[in-house]
PDB file of C-alpha atoms in Angstrom:
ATOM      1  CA  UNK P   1     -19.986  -3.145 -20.899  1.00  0.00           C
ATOM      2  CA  UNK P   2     -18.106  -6.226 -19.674  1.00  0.00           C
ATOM      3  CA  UNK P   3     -15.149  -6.736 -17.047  1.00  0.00           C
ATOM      4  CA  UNK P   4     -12.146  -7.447 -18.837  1.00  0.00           C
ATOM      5  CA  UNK P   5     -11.910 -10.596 -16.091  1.00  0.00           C
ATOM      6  CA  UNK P   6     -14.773 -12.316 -15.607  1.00  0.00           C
ATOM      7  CA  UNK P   7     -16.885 -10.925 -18.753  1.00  0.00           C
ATOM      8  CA  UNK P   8     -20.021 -10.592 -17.118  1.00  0.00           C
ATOM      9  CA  UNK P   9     -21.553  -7.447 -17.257  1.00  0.00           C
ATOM     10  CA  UNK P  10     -19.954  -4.436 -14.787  1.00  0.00           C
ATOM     11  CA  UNK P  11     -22.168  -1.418 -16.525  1.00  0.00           C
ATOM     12  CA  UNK P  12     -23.524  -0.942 -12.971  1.00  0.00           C
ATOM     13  CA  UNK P  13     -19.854  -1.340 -11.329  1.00  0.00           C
ATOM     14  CA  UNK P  14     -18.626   1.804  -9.403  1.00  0.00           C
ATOM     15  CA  UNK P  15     -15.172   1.426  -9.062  1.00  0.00           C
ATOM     16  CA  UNK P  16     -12.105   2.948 -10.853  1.00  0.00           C
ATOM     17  CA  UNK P  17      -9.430   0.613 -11.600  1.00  0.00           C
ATOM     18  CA  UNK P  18      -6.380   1.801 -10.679  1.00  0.00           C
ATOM     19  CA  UNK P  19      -3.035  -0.290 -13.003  1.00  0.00           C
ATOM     20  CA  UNK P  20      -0.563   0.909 -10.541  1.00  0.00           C
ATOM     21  CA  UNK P  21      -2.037   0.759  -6.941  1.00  0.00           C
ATOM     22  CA  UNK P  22      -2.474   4.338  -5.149  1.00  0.00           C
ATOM     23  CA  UNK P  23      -0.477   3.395  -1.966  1.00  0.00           C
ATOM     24  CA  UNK P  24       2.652   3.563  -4.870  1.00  0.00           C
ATOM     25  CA  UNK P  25       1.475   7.067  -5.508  1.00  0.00           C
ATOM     26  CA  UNK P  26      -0.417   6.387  -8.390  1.00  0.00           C
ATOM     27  CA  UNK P  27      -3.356   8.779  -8.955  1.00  0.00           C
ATOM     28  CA  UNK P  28      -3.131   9.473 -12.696  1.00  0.00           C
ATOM     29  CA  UNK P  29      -3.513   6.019 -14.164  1.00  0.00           C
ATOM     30  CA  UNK P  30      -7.382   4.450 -13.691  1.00  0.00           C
ATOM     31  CA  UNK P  31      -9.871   2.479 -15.515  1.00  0.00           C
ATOM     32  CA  UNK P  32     -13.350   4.216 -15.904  1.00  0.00           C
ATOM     33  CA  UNK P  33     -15.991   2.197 -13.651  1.00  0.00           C
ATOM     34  CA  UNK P  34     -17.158  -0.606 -15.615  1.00  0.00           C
ATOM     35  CA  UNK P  35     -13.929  -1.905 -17.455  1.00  0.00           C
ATOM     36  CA  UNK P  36     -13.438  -3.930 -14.386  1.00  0.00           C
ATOM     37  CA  UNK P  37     -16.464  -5.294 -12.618  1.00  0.00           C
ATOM     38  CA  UNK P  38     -16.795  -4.253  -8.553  1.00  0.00           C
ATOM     39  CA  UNK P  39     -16.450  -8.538  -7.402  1.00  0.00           C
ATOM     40  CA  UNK P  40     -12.629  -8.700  -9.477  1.00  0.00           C
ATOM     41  CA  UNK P  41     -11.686  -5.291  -8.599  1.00  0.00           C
ATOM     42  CA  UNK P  42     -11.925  -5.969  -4.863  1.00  0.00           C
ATOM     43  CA  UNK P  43     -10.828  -9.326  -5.100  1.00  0.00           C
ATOM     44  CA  UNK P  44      -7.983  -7.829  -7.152  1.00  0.00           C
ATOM     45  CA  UNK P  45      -7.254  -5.284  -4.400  1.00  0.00           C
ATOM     46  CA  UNK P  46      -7.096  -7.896  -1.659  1.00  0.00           C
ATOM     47  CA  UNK P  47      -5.513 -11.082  -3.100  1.00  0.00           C
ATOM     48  CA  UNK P  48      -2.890  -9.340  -5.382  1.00  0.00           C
ATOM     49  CA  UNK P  49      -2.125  -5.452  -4.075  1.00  0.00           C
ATOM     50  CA  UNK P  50      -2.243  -6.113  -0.673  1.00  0.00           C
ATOM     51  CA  UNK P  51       0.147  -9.123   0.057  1.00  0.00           C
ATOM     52  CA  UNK P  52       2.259  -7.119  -2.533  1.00  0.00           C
ATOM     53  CA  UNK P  53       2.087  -3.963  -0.743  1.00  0.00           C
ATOM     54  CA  UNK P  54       2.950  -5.364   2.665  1.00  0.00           C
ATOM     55  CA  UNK P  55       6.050  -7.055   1.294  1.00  0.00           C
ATOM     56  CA  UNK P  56       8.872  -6.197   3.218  1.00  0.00           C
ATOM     57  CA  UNK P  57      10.234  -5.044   0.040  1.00  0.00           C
ATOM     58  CA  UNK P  58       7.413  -2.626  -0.923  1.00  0.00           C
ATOM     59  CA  UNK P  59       7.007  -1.434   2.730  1.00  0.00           C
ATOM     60  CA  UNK P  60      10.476  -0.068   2.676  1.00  0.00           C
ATOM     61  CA  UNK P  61      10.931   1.493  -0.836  1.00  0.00           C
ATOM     62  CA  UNK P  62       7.336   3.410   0.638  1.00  0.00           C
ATOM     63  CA  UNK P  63       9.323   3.993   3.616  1.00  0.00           C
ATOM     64  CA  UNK P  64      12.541   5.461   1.857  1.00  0.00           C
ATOM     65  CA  UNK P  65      10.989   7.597  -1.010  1.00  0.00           C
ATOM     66  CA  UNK P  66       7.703   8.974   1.636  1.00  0.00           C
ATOM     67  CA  UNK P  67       4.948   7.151  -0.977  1.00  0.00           C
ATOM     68  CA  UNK P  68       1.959   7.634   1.449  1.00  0.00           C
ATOM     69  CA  UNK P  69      -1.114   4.764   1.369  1.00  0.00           C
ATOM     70  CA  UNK P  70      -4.483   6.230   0.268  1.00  0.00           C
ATOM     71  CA  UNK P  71      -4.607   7.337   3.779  1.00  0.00           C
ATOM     72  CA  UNK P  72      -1.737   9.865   3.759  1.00  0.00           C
ATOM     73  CA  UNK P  73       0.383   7.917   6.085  1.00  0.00           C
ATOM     74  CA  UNK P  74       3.665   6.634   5.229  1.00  0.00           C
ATOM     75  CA  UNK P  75       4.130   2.898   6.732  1.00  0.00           C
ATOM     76  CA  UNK P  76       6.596   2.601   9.566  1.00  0.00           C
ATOM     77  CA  UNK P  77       9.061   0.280   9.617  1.00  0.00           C
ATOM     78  CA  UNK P  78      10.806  -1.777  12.449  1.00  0.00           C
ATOM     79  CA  UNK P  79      14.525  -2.819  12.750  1.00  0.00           C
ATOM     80  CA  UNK P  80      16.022  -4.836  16.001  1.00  0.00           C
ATOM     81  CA  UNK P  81      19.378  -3.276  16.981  1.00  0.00           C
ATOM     82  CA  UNK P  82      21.353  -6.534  17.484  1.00  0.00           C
ATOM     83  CA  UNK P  83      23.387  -5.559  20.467  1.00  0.00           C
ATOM     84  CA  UNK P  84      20.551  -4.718  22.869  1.00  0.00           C
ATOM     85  CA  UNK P  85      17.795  -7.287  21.317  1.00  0.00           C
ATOM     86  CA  UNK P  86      15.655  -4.048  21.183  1.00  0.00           C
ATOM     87  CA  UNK P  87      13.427  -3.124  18.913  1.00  0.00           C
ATOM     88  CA  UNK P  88      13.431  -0.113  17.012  1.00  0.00           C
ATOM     89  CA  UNK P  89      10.256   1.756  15.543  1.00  0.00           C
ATOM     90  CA  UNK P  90      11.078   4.386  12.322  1.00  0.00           C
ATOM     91  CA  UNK P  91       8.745   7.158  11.472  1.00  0.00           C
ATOM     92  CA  UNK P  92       7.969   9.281   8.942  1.00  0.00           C
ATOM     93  CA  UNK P  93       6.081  11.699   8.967  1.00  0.00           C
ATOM     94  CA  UNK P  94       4.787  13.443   5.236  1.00  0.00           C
ATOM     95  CA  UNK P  95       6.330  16.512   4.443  1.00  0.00           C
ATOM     96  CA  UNK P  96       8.169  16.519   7.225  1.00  0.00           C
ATOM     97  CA  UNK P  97      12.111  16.334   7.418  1.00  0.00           C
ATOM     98  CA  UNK P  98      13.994  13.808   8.865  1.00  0.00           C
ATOM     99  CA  UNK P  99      13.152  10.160  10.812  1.00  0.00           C
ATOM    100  CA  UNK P 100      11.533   9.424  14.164  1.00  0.00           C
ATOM    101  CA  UNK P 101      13.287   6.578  15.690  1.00  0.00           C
ATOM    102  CA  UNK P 102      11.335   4.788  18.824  1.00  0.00           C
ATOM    103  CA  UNK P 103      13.518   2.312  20.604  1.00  0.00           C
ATOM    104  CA  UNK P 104      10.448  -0.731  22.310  1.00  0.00           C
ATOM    105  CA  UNK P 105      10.987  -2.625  25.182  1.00  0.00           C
ATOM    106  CA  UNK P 106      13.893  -5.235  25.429  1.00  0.00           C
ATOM    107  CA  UNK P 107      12.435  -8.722  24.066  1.00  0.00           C
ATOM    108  CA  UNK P 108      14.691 -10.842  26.218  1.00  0.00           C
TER     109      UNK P 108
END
């Protein structure tokens, strides 16, 4: 079998690759291991999903609809209340109601 990348042959490769990345709750939705080769699926997974999952953009649609990462957290996200200069920490927590809100230090 060859990676549908490179071409060389991934008939050893271990690796499922996943079309929609699991930290947007994707667990259905995989390659077999060996349609894409081990080297492109990590390089795949760390120059493509990864600067696209810690978009602002992506962090806070994960934020707003609890998507947890492949580690069952759900990424916090920061604000800065304008009137105080502080800044503010949001949690969630996964299946759990409502939002922890953390107010840091003043960064006067």
């Amino acid at each position: 079998m060859r990676c549908i990348f490179c071409k060389v042959d991934s008939s050893s490769s271990r690796s499922v690759e996943h079309i929609i990345p699991e930290s947007l709750g994707n667990i259905d939705h995989v390659l077999p291991p060996g349609i894409v080769c081990d080297k492109c699926n990590n390089y795949i997974s760390r120059e493509v999903e990864k600067p696209f999952l810690d978009s602002r953009y992506i962090q806070e649609r994960r934020f707003n609809f609890g998507i947890p990462s492949k580690k069952k957290r759900i990424p916090p996200m920061e604000g800065f209340h304008l009137q105080t200069s502080t800044l503010i920490h949001l949690l969630k927590v996964d299946g759990e109601e409502g939002i922890s809100v953390c107010a840091g230090p003043n960064t006067d």
